[in-house]
């Protein structure tokens, strides 16, 4: 004998989730939603992260990222505040998920930095993070060891191998992340990779006059063209009706000739070389409105707005390596065994950083704040990507449950700002995870309707929770599936009687709480005040 599906749906529709939730936490209206402190006992917090949507009959507990923190979406590496419903993101296993919801709120934040990402990420203390704890890394990841017995300092060495047991990924709030833990960045699996061209038919306007040459409607992806795109990201620009590369005069017989050759053989376009020895400059110009439109769309234009397209993260590794090589050929320098490149584009730098990880190249990123130079010239904030010669605690690759991750040691985890700032959270399909500029993270997956909330917080089974809500909402339950209908009705009657008894007790104790001068009542009132429940809320809800 079971409750009919029709009755269950009637209960879901009739139950007032705001009233049910208010039994466990105080709620405040925020537009069409209500918010409050999370009522789950293992989720202690000071900033409201619990959202209730009365029109949908749904609740959700979330943590957030600062609104300008960048995440990978199908529209590129964009601020989370600019993400939209329907955008695709990269999940825990390197596969794509879809954004299904998004919230804005405000709250204090903490900042977590790693050996590979010196700028770090700013997020609320309650945001759910994915990481490998220091203790777990020492236990299970080959290469991570204490420097010597009795010491706390760690080191990384591939020479010291041991059996690799299963690694446990910790899922917990940002406030629990400690120095010495390891942040994770997923590597997209080979079966998800593709060298499909970057499409652009909708970008190409039809001819209206003049010669009608063959159109270029997409950008092919292979090691030769990927190298060209990398050089353009470093040294390229757009002009009206074409694309241009600018090099030093000493590169005339190397990079210049190679760019001209690739444009001819891959795109069928003739490029012109302009040597300006007096300025120590050599330029390559290719007159093509099609290439101008396609390069600008996929890779941005202007030094501050260049970027790596989302699709490049799914390219075969040889194409990713080629783009990185082209970028370094154009803008890189070598010092102390480290290859580096600088840009004023945050999106481009973290795009190259992500591409290095997908190509399994050990890398890191740093930045230099905007400043006034000694020469009186103002210099904008600059971002650096560094390609390292070997793995270390700052960055190494290891497999967890069949997925490759780039691991980087947490170097700092602490308060970013006391005052509230705008923060954003998103909901995604599948694993409820997404990848930021620094690595993978996700939000709290606690959510559901009034039935699930009662099951979780009152330890009721499904039938008990449905019956409880039916009594509150005045829904007459129907039963199906055979069995003794009279017995089922008697059980429902007993539940109704129990509910009435409990309701009467709630009225009594609520009055006792509000008016009694006993030490127990005073202690209870102080507890509720400590949970930031206002008197009006305590009086209204039992």
PDB file of N, CA and C in Angstrom, residues 413-485:
ATOM      1  N   UNK A 413      45.478  30.748   2.281  1.00  0.00           N
ATOM      2  CA  UNK A 413      44.018  30.674   2.366  1.00  0.00           C
ATOM      3  C   UNK A 413      43.596  31.561   3.525  1.00  0.00           C
ATOM      4  N   UNK A 414      42.969  32.680   3.221  1.00  0.00           N
ATOM      5  CA  UNK A 414      42.600  33.597   4.289  1.00  0.00           C
ATOM      6  C   UNK A 414      41.637  34.654   3.812  1.00  0.00           C
ATOM      7  N   UNK A 415      41.296  35.544   4.728  1.00  0.00           N
ATOM      8  CA  UNK A 415      40.298  36.568   4.491  1.00  0.00           C
ATOM      9  C   UNK A 415      40.729  37.499   3.371  1.00  0.00           C
ATOM     10  N   UNK A 416      39.806  37.797   2.456  1.00  0.00           N
ATOM     11  CA  UNK A 416      40.082  38.744   1.380  1.00  0.00           C
ATOM     12  C   UNK A 416      39.571  40.129   1.750  1.00  0.00           C
ATOM     13  N   UNK A 417      38.334  40.188   2.251  1.00  0.00           N
ATOM     14  CA  UNK A 417      37.771  41.470   2.679  1.00  0.00           C
ATOM     15  C   UNK A 417      36.652  41.238   3.682  1.00  0.00           C
ATOM     16  N   UNK A 418      36.583  42.114   4.671  1.00  0.00           N
ATOM     17  CA  UNK A 418      35.551  42.012   5.706  1.00  0.00           C
ATOM     18  C   UNK A 418      34.195  42.476   5.191  1.00  0.00           C
ATOM     19  N   UNK A 419      34.221  43.585   4.434  1.00  0.00           N
ATOM     20  CA  UNK A 419      32.959  44.147   3.993  1.00  0.00           C
ATOM     21  C   UNK A 419      32.333  43.270   2.914  1.00  0.00           C
ATOM     22  N   UNK A 420      31.027  43.375   2.795  1.00  0.00           N
ATOM     23  CA  UNK A 420      30.321  42.584   1.795  1.00  0.00           C
ATOM     24  C   UNK A 420      30.621  43.102   0.399  1.00  0.00           C
ATOM     25  N   UNK A 421      30.702  42.183  -0.547  1.00  0.00           N
ATOM     26  CA  UNK A 421      30.879  42.532  -1.949  1.00  0.00           C
ATOM     27  C   UNK A 421      29.929  41.683  -2.776  1.00  0.00           C
ATOM     28  N   UNK A 422      29.718  42.059  -4.005  1.00  0.00           N
ATOM     29  CA  UNK A 422      28.806  41.301  -4.864  1.00  0.00           C
ATOM     30  C   UNK A 422      29.416  39.956  -5.227  1.00  0.00           C
ATOM     31  N   UNK A 423      28.659  38.894  -5.001  1.00  0.00           N
ATOM     32  CA  UNK A 423      29.112  37.539  -5.317  1.00  0.00           C
ATOM     33  C   UNK A 423      28.024  36.839  -6.129  1.00  0.00           C
ATOM     34  N   UNK A 424      28.435  35.812  -6.866  1.00  0.00           N
ATOM     35  CA  UNK A 424      27.528  35.134  -7.794  1.00  0.00           C
ATOM     36  C   UNK A 424      27.699  33.630  -7.655  1.00  0.00           C
ATOM     37  N   UNK A 425      26.588  32.922  -7.753  1.00  0.00           N
ATOM     38  CA  UNK A 425      26.646  31.463  -7.795  1.00  0.00           C
ATOM     39  C   UNK A 425      25.841  30.973  -8.982  1.00  0.00           C
ATOM     40  N   UNK A 426      26.248  29.832  -9.524  1.00  0.00           N
ATOM     41  CA  UNK A 426      25.514  29.224 -10.624  1.00  0.00           C
ATOM     42  C   UNK A 426      25.183  27.781 -10.272  1.00  0.00           C
ATOM     43  N   UNK A 427      24.165  27.247 -10.908  1.00  0.00           N
ATOM     44  CA  UNK A 427      23.844  25.829 -10.819  1.00  0.00           C
ATOM     45  C   UNK A 427      24.128  25.205 -12.174  1.00  0.00           C
ATOM     46  N   UNK A 428      24.742  24.034 -12.171  1.00  0.00           N
ATOM     47  CA  UNK A 428      25.035  23.350 -13.425  1.00  0.00           C
ATOM     48  C   UNK A 428      24.441  21.948 -13.405  1.00  0.00           C
ATOM     49  N   UNK A 429      24.334  21.366 -14.572  1.00  0.00           N
ATOM     50  CA  UNK A 429      23.845  20.001 -14.689  1.00  0.00           C
ATOM     51  C   UNK A 429      24.935  19.016 -14.274  1.00  0.00           C
ATOM     52  N   UNK A 430      24.568  17.750 -14.226  1.00  0.00           N
ATOM     53  CA  UNK A 430      25.550  16.686 -14.015  1.00  0.00           C
ATOM     54  C   UNK A 430      26.192  16.736 -12.654  1.00  0.00           C
ATOM     55  N   UNK A 431      27.495  16.959 -12.624  1.00  0.00           N
ATOM     56  CA  UNK A 431      28.266  16.906 -11.383  1.00  0.00           C
ATOM     57  C   UNK A 431      28.135  18.165 -10.541  1.00  0.00           C
ATOM     58  N   UNK A 432      27.403  19.177 -11.017  1.00  0.00           N
ATOM     59  CA  UNK A 432      27.263  20.457 -10.303  1.00  0.00           C
ATOM     60  C   UNK A 432      28.620  21.109 -10.068  1.00  0.00           C
ATOM     61  N   UNK A 433      29.532  20.962 -11.013  1.00  0.00           N
ATOM     62  CA  UNK A 433      30.864  21.551 -10.899  1.00  0.00           C
ATOM     63  C   UNK A 433      31.140  22.424 -12.105  1.00  0.00           C
ATOM     64  N   UNK A 434      32.106  23.336 -11.952  1.00  0.00           N
ATOM     65  CA  UNK A 434      32.538  24.161 -13.075  1.00  0.00           C
ATOM     66  C   UNK A 434      33.989  24.560 -12.843  1.00  0.00           C
ATOM     67  N   UNK A 435      34.648  24.971 -13.909  1.00  0.00           N
ATOM     68  CA  UNK A 435      36.072  25.280 -13.838  1.00  0.00           C
ATOM     69  C   UNK A 435      36.290  26.782 -13.903  1.00  0.00           C
ATOM     70  N   UNK A 436      37.024  27.297 -12.935  1.00  0.00           N
ATOM     71  CA  UNK A 436      37.379  28.705 -12.891  1.00  0.00           C
ATOM     72  C   UNK A 436      38.741  28.895 -13.551  1.00  0.00           C
ATOM     73  N   UNK A 437      39.243  30.126 -13.529  1.00  0.00           N
ATOM     74  CA  UNK A 437      40.568  30.381 -14.102  1.00  0.00           C
ATOM     75  C   UNK A 437      41.644  29.606 -13.349  1.00  0.00           C
ATOM     76  N   UNK A 438      41.358  29.195 -12.100  1.00  0.00           N
ATOM     77  CA  UNK A 438      42.360  28.548 -11.258  1.00  0.00           C
ATOM     78  C   UNK A 438      42.145  27.057 -11.106  1.00  0.00           C
ATOM     79  N   UNK A 439      40.954  26.557 -11.418  1.00  0.00           N
ATOM     80  CA  UNK A 439      40.698  25.134 -11.250  1.00  0.00           C
ATOM     81  C   UNK A 439      39.228  24.854 -11.024  1.00  0.00           C
ATOM     82  N   UNK A 440      38.934  23.608 -10.688  1.00  0.00           N
ATOM     83  CA  UNK A 440      37.544  23.170 -10.591  1.00  0.00           C
ATOM     84  C   UNK A 440      36.977  23.461  -9.204  1.00  0.00           C
ATOM     85  N   UNK A 441      35.695  23.772  -9.162  1.00  0.00           N
ATOM     86  CA  UNK A 441      34.995  24.001  -7.898  1.00  0.00           C
ATOM     87  C   UNK A 441      33.522  23.686  -8.129  1.00  0.00           C
ATOM     88  N   UNK A 442      32.731  23.657  -7.088  1.00  0.00           N
ATOM     89  CA  UNK A 442      31.287  23.540  -7.285  1.00  0.00           C
ATOM     90  C   UNK A 442      30.543  24.119  -6.104  1.00  0.00           C
ATOM     91  N   UNK A 443      29.231  24.174  -6.273  1.00  0.00           N
ATOM     92  CA  UNK A 443      28.401  24.730  -5.215  1.00  0.00           C
ATOM     93  C   UNK A 443      27.814  23.604  -4.377  1.00  0.00           C
ATOM     94  N   UNK A 444      27.202  23.981  -3.260  1.00  0.00           N
ATOM     95  CA  UNK A 444      26.534  22.989  -2.422  1.00  0.00           C
ATOM     96  C   UNK A 444      25.392  22.358  -3.210  1.00  0.00           C
ATOM     97  N   UNK A 445      25.322  21.039  -3.195  1.00  0.00           N
ATOM     98  CA  UNK A 445      24.307  20.358  -3.988  1.00  0.00           C
ATOM     99  C   UNK A 445      23.023  20.128  -3.203  1.00  0.00           C
ATOM    100  N   UNK A 446      22.896  20.732  -2.042  1.00  0.00           N
ATOM    101  CA  UNK A 446      21.679  20.544  -1.268  1.00  0.00           C
ATOM    102  C   UNK A 446      20.562  21.388  -1.861  1.00  0.00           C
ATOM    103  N   UNK A 447      19.513  20.732  -2.229  1.00  0.00           N
ATOM    104  CA  UNK A 447      18.379  21.418  -2.803  1.00  0.00           C
ATOM    105  C   UNK A 447      17.239  20.442  -2.975  1.00  0.00           C
ATOM    106  N   UNK A 448      16.052  20.964  -3.156  1.00  0.00           N
ATOM    107  CA  UNK A 448      14.908  20.092  -3.352  1.00  0.00           C
ATOM    108  C   UNK A 448      13.621  20.793  -2.962  1.00  0.00           C
ATOM    109  N   UNK A 449      12.580  19.992  -2.764  1.00  0.00           N
ATOM    110  CA  UNK A 449      11.289  20.546  -2.393  1.00  0.00           C
ATOM    111  C   UNK A 449      11.055  20.378  -0.890  1.00  0.00           C
ATOM    112  N   UNK A 450       9.849  20.733  -0.448  1.00  0.00           N
ATOM    113  CA  UNK A 450       9.534  20.669   0.983  1.00  0.00           C
ATOM    114  C   UNK A 450       9.625  19.245   1.521  1.00  0.00           C
ATOM    115  N   UNK A 451       9.295  18.260   0.689  1.00  0.00           N
ATOM    116  CA  UNK A 451       9.363  16.860   1.131  1.00  0.00           C
ATOM    117  C   UNK A 451      10.798  16.491   1.481  1.00  0.00           C
ATOM    118  N   UNK A 452      11.733  16.834   0.597  1.00  0.00           N
ATOM    119  CA  UNK A 452      13.132  16.480   0.838  1.00  0.00           C
ATOM    120  C   UNK A 452      13.691  17.223   2.050  1.00  0.00           C
ATOM    121  N   UNK A 453      13.286  18.480   2.223  1.00  0.00           N
ATOM    122  CA  UNK A 453      13.764  19.250   3.368  1.00  0.00           C
ATOM    123  C   UNK A 453      13.358  18.581   4.675  1.00  0.00           C
ATOM    124  N   UNK A 454      12.119  18.131   4.769  1.00  0.00           N
ATOM    125  CA  UNK A 454      11.658  17.452   5.983  1.00  0.00           C
ATOM    126  C   UNK A 454      12.370  16.117   6.179  1.00  0.00           C
ATOM    127  N   UNK A 455      12.601  15.383   5.105  1.00  0.00           N
ATOM    128  CA  UNK A 455      13.310  14.110   5.210  1.00  0.00           C
ATOM    129  C   UNK A 455      14.715  14.327   5.761  1.00  0.00           C
ATOM    130  N   UNK A 456      15.383  15.403   5.302  1.00  0.00           N
ATOM    131  CA  UNK A 456      16.754  15.669   5.733  1.00  0.00           C
ATOM    132  C   UNK A 456      16.821  16.180   7.169  1.00  0.00           C
ATOM    133  N   UNK A 457      15.939  17.114   7.519  1.00  0.00           N
ATOM    134  CA  UNK A 457      16.073  17.815   8.795  1.00  0.00           C
ATOM    135  C   UNK A 457      15.226  17.235   9.919  1.00  0.00           C
ATOM    136  N   UNK A 458      14.194  16.466   9.602  1.00  0.00           N
ATOM    137  CA  UNK A 458      13.399  15.806  10.636  1.00  0.00           C
ATOM    138  C   UNK A 458      13.617  14.299  10.664  1.00  0.00           C
ATOM    139  N   UNK A 459      14.521  13.818   9.809  1.00  0.00           N
ATOM    140  CA  UNK A 459      14.829  12.377   9.738  1.00  0.00           C
ATOM    141  C   UNK A 459      13.575  11.547   9.491  1.00  0.00           C
ATOM    142  N   UNK A 460      12.709  12.021   8.602  1.00  0.00           N
ATOM    143  CA  UNK A 460      11.501  11.294   8.235  1.00  0.00           C
ATOM    144  C   UNK A 460      11.752  10.493   6.961  1.00  0.00           C
ATOM    145  N   UNK A 461      11.023   9.389   6.795  1.00  0.00           N
ATOM    146  CA  UNK A 461      11.087   8.726   5.499  1.00  0.00           C
ATOM    147  C   UNK A 461      10.118   9.436   4.555  1.00  0.00           C
ATOM    148  N   UNK A 462      10.104   9.017   3.295  1.00  0.00           N
ATOM    149  CA  UNK A 462       9.329   9.737   2.285  1.00  0.00           C
ATOM    150  C   UNK A 462       7.843   9.790   2.638  1.00  0.00           C
ATOM    151  N   UNK A 463       7.267   8.648   3.013  1.00  0.00           N
ATOM    152  CA  UNK A 463       5.833   8.598   3.320  1.00  0.00           C
ATOM    153  C   UNK A 463       5.492   9.475   4.520  1.00  0.00           C
ATOM    154  N   UNK A 464       6.366   9.470   5.532  1.00  0.00           N
ATOM    155  CA  UNK A 464       6.117  10.289   6.720  1.00  0.00           C
ATOM    156  C   UNK A 464       6.161  11.773   6.377  1.00  0.00           C
ATOM    157  N   UNK A 465       7.115  12.167   5.518  1.00  0.00           N
ATOM    158  CA  UNK A 465       7.223  13.572   5.136  1.00  0.00           C
ATOM    159  C   UNK A 465       6.009  14.016   4.325  1.00  0.00           C
ATOM    160  N   UNK A 466       5.561  13.168   3.399  1.00  0.00           N
ATOM    161  CA  UNK A 466       4.377  13.500   2.599  1.00  0.00           C
ATOM    162  C   UNK A 466       3.148  13.621   3.492  1.00  0.00           C
ATOM    163  N   UNK A 467       2.986  12.687   4.424  1.00  0.00           N
ATOM    164  CA  UNK A 467       1.838  12.717   5.336  1.00  0.00           C
ATOM    165  C   UNK A 467       1.867  13.967   6.208  1.00  0.00           C
ATOM    166  N   UNK A 468       3.042  14.316   6.711  1.00  0.00           N
ATOM    167  CA  UNK A 468       3.203  15.511   7.548  1.00  0.00           C
ATOM    168  C   UNK A 468       2.742  16.752   6.784  1.00  0.00           C
ATOM    169  N   UNK A 469       3.190  16.880   5.534  1.00  0.00           N
ATOM    170  CA  UNK A 469       2.822  18.045   4.733  1.00  0.00           C
ATOM    171  C   UNK A 469       1.347  18.020   4.345  1.00  0.00           C
ATOM    172  N   UNK A 470       0.799  16.827   4.120  1.00  0.00           N
ATOM    173  CA  UNK A 470      -0.621  16.722   3.789  1.00  0.00           C
ATOM    174  C   UNK A 470      -1.481  17.238   4.930  1.00  0.00           C
ATOM    175  N   UNK A 471      -1.091  16.907   6.172  1.00  0.00           N
ATOM    176  CA  UNK A 471      -1.833  17.381   7.341  1.00  0.00           C
ATOM    177  C   UNK A 471      -1.774  18.900   7.436  1.00  0.00           C
ATOM    178  N   UNK A 472      -0.610  19.462   7.174  1.00  0.00           N
ATOM    179  CA  UNK A 472      -0.451  20.915   7.253  1.00  0.00           C
ATOM    180  C   UNK A 472      -1.231  21.618   6.159  1.00  0.00           C
ATOM    181  N   UNK A 473      -1.299  20.985   4.987  1.00  0.00           N
ATOM    182  CA  UNK A 473      -1.874  21.648   3.817  1.00  0.00           C
ATOM    183  C   UNK A 473      -3.330  21.301   3.579  1.00  0.00           C
ATOM    184  N   UNK A 474      -3.881  20.377   4.366  1.00  0.00           N
ATOM    185  CA  UNK A 474      -5.271  19.994   4.188  1.00  0.00           C
ATOM    186  C   UNK A 474      -5.523  19.120   2.979  1.00  0.00           C
ATOM    187  N   UNK A 475      -4.518  18.344   2.573  1.00  0.00           N
ATOM    188  CA  UNK A 475      -4.666  17.444   1.431  1.00  0.00           C
ATOM    189  C   UNK A 475      -5.086  16.065   1.928  1.00  0.00           C
ATOM    190  N   UNK A 476      -6.157  15.522   1.361  1.00  0.00           N
ATOM    191  CA  UNK A 476      -6.615  14.175   1.706  1.00  0.00           C
ATOM    192  C   UNK A 476      -5.843  13.177   0.854  1.00  0.00           C
ATOM    193  N   UNK A 477      -5.074  12.323   1.504  1.00  0.00           N
ATOM    194  CA  UNK A 477      -4.227  11.384   0.772  1.00  0.00           C
ATOM    195  C   UNK A 477      -5.028  10.211   0.229  1.00  0.00           C
ATOM    196  N   UNK A 478      -4.650   9.782  -0.969  1.00  0.00           N
ATOM    197  CA  UNK A 478      -5.202   8.580  -1.572  1.00  0.00           C
ATOM    198  C   UNK A 478      -4.100   7.535  -1.666  1.00  0.00           C
ATOM    199  N   UNK A 479      -4.497   6.271  -1.580  1.00  0.00           N
ATOM    200  CA  UNK A 479      -3.519   5.184  -1.591  1.00  0.00           C
ATOM    201  C   UNK A 479      -3.791   4.253  -2.767  1.00  0.00           C
ATOM    202  N   UNK A 480      -2.721   3.559  -3.205  1.00  0.00           N
ATOM    203  CA  UNK A 480      -2.853   2.642  -4.332  1.00  0.00           C
ATOM    204  C   UNK A 480      -1.909   1.467  -4.147  1.00  0.00           C
ATOM    205  N   UNK A 481      -2.042   0.473  -5.011  1.00  0.00           N
ATOM    206  CA  UNK A 481      -1.119  -0.659  -4.994  1.00  0.00           C
ATOM    207  C   UNK A 481      -1.613  -1.836  -4.203  1.00  0.00           C
ATOM    208  N   UNK A 482      -2.922  -1.933  -3.939  1.00  0.00           N
ATOM    209  CA  UNK A 482      -3.433  -3.079  -3.188  1.00  0.00           C
ATOM    210  C   UNK A 482      -3.271  -2.896  -1.698  1.00  0.00           C
ATOM    211  N   UNK A 483      -3.575  -3.937  -0.926  1.00  0.00           N
ATOM    212  CA  UNK A 483      -3.464  -3.867   0.511  1.00  0.00           C
ATOM    213  C   UNK A 483      -4.764  -3.404   1.143  1.00  0.00           C
ATOM    214  N   UNK A 484      -4.730  -3.206   2.427  1.00  0.00           N
ATOM    215  CA  UNK A 484      -5.917  -2.860   3.201  1.00  0.00           C
ATOM    216  C   UNK A 484      -6.073  -1.344   3.233  1.00  0.00           C
ATOM    217  N   UNK A 485      -7.031  -0.824   2.464  1.00  0.00           N
ATOM    218  CA  UNK A 485      -7.241   0.618   2.415  1.00  0.00           C
ATOM    219  C   UNK A 485      -7.688   1.159   3.765  1.00  0.00           C
TER     220      UNK A 485
END
